[in-house]
PDB file of C-alpha atoms and ligand atoms in Angstrom:
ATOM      1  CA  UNK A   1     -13.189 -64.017 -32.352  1.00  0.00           C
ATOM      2  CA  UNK A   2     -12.250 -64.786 -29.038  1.00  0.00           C
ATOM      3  CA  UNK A   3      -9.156 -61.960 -28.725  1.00  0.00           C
ATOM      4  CA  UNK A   4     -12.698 -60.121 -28.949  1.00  0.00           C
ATOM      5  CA  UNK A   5     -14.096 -61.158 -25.033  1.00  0.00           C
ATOM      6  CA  UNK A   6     -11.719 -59.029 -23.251  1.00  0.00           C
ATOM      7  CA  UNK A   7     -12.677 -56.177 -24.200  1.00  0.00           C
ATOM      8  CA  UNK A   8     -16.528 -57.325 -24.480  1.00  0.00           C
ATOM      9  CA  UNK A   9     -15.880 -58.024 -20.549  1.00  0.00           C
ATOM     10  CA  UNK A  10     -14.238 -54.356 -20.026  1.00  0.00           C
ATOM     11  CA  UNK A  11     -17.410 -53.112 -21.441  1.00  0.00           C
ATOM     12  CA  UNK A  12     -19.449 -55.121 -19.370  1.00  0.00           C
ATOM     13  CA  UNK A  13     -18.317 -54.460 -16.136  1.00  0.00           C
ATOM     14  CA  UNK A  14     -17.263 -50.748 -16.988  1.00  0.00           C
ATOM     15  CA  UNK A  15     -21.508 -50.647 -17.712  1.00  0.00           C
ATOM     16  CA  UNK A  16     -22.139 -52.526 -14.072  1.00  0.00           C
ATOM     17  CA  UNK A  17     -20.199 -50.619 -12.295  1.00  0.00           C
ATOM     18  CA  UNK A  18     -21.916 -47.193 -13.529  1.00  0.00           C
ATOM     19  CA  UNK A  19     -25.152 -48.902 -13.147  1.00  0.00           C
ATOM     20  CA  UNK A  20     -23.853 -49.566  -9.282  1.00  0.00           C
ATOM     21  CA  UNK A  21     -23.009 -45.610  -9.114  1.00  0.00           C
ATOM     22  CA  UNK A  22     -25.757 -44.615 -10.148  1.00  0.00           C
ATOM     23  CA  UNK A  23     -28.167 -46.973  -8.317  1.00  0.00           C
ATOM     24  CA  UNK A  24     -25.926 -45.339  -5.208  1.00  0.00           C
ATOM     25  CA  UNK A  25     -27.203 -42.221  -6.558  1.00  0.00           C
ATOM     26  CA  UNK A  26     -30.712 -42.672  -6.586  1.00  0.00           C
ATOM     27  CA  UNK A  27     -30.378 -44.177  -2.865  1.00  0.00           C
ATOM     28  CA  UNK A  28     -28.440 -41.149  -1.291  1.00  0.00           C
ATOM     29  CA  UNK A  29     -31.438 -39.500  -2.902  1.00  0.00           C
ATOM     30  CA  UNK A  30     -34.431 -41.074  -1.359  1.00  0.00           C
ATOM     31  CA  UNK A  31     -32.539 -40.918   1.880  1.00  0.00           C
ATOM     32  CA  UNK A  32     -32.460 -37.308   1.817  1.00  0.00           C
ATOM     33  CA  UNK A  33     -29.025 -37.516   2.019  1.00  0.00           C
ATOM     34  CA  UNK A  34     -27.533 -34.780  -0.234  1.00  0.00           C
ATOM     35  CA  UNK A  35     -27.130 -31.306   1.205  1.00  0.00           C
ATOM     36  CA  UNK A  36     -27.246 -29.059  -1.684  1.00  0.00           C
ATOM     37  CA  UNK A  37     -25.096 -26.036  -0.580  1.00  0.00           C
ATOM     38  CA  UNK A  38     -24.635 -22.477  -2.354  1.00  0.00           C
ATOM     39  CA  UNK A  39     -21.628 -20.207  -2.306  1.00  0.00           C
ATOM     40  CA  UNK A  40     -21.287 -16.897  -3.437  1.00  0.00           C
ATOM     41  CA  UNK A  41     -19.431 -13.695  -2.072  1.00  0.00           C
ATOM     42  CA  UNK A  42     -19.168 -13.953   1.127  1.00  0.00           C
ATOM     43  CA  UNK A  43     -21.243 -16.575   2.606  1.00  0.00           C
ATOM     44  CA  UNK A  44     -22.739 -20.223   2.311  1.00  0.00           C
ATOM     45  CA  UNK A  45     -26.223 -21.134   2.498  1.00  0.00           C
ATOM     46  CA  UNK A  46     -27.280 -23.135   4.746  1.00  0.00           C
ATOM     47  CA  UNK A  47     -23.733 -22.055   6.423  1.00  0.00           C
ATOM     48  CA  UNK A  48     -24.167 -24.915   9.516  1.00  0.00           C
ATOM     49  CA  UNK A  49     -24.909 -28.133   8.220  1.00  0.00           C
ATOM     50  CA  UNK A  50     -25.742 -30.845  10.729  1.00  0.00           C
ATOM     51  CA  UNK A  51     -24.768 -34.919  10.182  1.00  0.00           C
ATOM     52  CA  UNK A  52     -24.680 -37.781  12.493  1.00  0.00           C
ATOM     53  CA  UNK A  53     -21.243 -39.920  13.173  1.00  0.00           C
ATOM     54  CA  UNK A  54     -20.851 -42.770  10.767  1.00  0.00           C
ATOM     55  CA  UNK A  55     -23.675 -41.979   8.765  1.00  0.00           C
ATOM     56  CA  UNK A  56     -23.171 -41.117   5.085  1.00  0.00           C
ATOM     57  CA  UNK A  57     -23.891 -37.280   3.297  1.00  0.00           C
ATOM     58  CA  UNK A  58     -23.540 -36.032  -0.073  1.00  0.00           C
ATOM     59  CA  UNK A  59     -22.696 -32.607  -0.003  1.00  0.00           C
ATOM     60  CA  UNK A  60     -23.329 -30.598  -3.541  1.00  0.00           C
ATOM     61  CA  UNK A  61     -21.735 -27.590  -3.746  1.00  0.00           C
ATOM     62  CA  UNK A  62     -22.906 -24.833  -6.355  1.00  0.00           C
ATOM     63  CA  UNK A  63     -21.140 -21.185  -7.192  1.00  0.00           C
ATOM     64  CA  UNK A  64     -23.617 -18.349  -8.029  1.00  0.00           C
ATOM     65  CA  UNK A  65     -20.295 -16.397  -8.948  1.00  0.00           C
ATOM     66  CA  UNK A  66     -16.846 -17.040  -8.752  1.00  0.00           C
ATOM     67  CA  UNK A  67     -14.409 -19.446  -7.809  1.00  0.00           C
ATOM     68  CA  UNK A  68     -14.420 -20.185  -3.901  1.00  0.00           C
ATOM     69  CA  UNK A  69     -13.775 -23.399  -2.178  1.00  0.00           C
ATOM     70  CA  UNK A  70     -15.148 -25.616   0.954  1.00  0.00           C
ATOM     71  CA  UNK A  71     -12.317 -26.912   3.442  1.00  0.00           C
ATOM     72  CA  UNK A  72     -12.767 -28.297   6.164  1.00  0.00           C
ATOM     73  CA  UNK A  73      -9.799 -29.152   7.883  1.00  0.00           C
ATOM     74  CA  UNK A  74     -11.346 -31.444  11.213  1.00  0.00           C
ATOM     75  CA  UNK A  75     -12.800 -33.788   8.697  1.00  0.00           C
ATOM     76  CA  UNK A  76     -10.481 -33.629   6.441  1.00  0.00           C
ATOM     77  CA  UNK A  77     -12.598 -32.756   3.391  1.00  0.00           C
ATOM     78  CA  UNK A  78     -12.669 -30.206   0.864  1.00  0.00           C
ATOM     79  CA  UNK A  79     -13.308 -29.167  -2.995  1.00  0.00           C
ATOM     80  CA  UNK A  80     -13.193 -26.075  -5.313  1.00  0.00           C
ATOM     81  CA  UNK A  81     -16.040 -24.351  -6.159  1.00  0.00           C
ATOM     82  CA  UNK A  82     -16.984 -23.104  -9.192  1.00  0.00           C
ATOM     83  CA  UNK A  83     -19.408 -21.788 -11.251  1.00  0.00           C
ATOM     84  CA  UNK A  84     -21.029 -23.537 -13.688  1.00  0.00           C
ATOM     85  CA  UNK A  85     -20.395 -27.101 -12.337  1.00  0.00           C
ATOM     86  CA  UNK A  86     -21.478 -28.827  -9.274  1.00  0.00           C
ATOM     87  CA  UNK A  87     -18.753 -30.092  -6.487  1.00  0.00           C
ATOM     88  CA  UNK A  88     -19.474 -33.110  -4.682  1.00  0.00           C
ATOM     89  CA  UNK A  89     -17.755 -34.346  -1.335  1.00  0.00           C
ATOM     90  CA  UNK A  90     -19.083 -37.362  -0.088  1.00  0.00           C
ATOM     91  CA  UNK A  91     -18.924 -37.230   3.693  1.00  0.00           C
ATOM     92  CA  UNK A  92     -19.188 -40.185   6.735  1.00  0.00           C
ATOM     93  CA  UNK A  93     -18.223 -38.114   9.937  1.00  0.00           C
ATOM     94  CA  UNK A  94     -15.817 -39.902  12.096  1.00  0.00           C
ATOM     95  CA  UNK A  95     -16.406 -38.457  15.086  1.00  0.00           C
ATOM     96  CA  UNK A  96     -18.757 -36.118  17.022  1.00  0.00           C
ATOM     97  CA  UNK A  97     -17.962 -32.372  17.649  1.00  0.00           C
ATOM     98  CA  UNK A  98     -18.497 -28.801  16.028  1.00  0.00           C
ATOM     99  CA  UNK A  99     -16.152 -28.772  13.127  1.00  0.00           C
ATOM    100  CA  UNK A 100     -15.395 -25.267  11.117  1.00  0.00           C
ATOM    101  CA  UNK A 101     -15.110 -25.093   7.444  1.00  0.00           C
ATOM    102  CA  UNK A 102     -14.181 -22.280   5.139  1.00  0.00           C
ATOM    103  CA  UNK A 103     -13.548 -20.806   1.919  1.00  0.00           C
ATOM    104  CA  UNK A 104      -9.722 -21.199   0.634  1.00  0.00           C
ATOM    105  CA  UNK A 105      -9.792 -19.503  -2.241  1.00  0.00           C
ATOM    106  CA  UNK A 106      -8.990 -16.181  -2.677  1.00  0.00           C
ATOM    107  CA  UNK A 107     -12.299 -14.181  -3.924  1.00  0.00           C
ATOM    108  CA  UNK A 108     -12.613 -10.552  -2.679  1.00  0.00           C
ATOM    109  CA  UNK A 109     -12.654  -8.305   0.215  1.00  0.00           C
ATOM    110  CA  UNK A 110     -14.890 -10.413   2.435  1.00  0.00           C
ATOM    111  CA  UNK A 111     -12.989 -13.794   1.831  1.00  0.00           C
ATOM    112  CA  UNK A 112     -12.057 -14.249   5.158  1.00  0.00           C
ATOM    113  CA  UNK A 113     -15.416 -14.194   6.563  1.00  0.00           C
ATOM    114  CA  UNK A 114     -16.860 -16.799   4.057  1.00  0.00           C
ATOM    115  CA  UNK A 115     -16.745 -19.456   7.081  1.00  0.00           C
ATOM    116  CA  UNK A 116     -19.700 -21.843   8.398  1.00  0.00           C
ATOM    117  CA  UNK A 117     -19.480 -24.755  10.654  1.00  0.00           C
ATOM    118  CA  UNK A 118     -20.291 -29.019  10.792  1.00  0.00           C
ATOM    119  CA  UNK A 119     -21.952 -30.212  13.362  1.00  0.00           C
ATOM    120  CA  UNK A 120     -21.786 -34.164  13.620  1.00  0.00           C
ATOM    121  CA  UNK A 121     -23.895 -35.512  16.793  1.00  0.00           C
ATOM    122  CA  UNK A 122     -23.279 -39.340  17.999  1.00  0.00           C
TER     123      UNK A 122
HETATM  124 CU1  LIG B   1     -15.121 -17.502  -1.276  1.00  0.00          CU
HETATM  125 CU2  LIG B   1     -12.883 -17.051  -0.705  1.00  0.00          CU
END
């Protein structure tokens, strides 16, 4: 019986800490703190997304068509996109400034223009 409480205890805390992710969740949520973010061919919407330094964002990233992706390289984040399944980054700007992001995966003739920008004010 008791070779049984280890893995009881797994269970237990494997349960807490979801409860703990989720209860994360649901505050990100009430804060109004997850940008939900589209991409499809060429462009993202909203395309300038705005954050303050040291102040947590969720950013949710949805495909309406194909693969893309979201880097951006002066914070250091980014994700693929794609369809069917939503891409989180969780973001806590460092620093203030204008920061560019933009798509890095290969997905037509306009690719190069699927850009946006960060801004992060103190
Ligand atoms: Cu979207 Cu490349």
């Amino acid at each position: 019986m008791r070779d049984r409480i280890p893995a009881v205890g797994v269970a237990v805390l494997v349960f807490v800490l979801s409860a703990v992710l989720a209860e994360v969740c649901a505050i990100a949520d009430e804060a109004g703190q997850v940008i939900q973010i589209t991409a499809k061919r060429y462009e993202y919407n909203p395309n300038t997304i705005t954050g303050k330094k040291g102040v947590p964002v969720v950013l949710e990233f949805t495909s309406l068509d194909r693969l893309h992706g979201f880097n951006c390289p002066g914070l250091g984040i980014r994700t693929d996109i794609a369809p069917g399944k939503a891409a989180t980054l969780l973001l806590v700007p460092q620093k203030a400034g204008t920061f560019p992001f933009h798509c890095d995966n290969f997905c037509g003739s306009g690719h190069e223009d699927m850009t946006g920008t960060i801004v992060v004010t103190e």
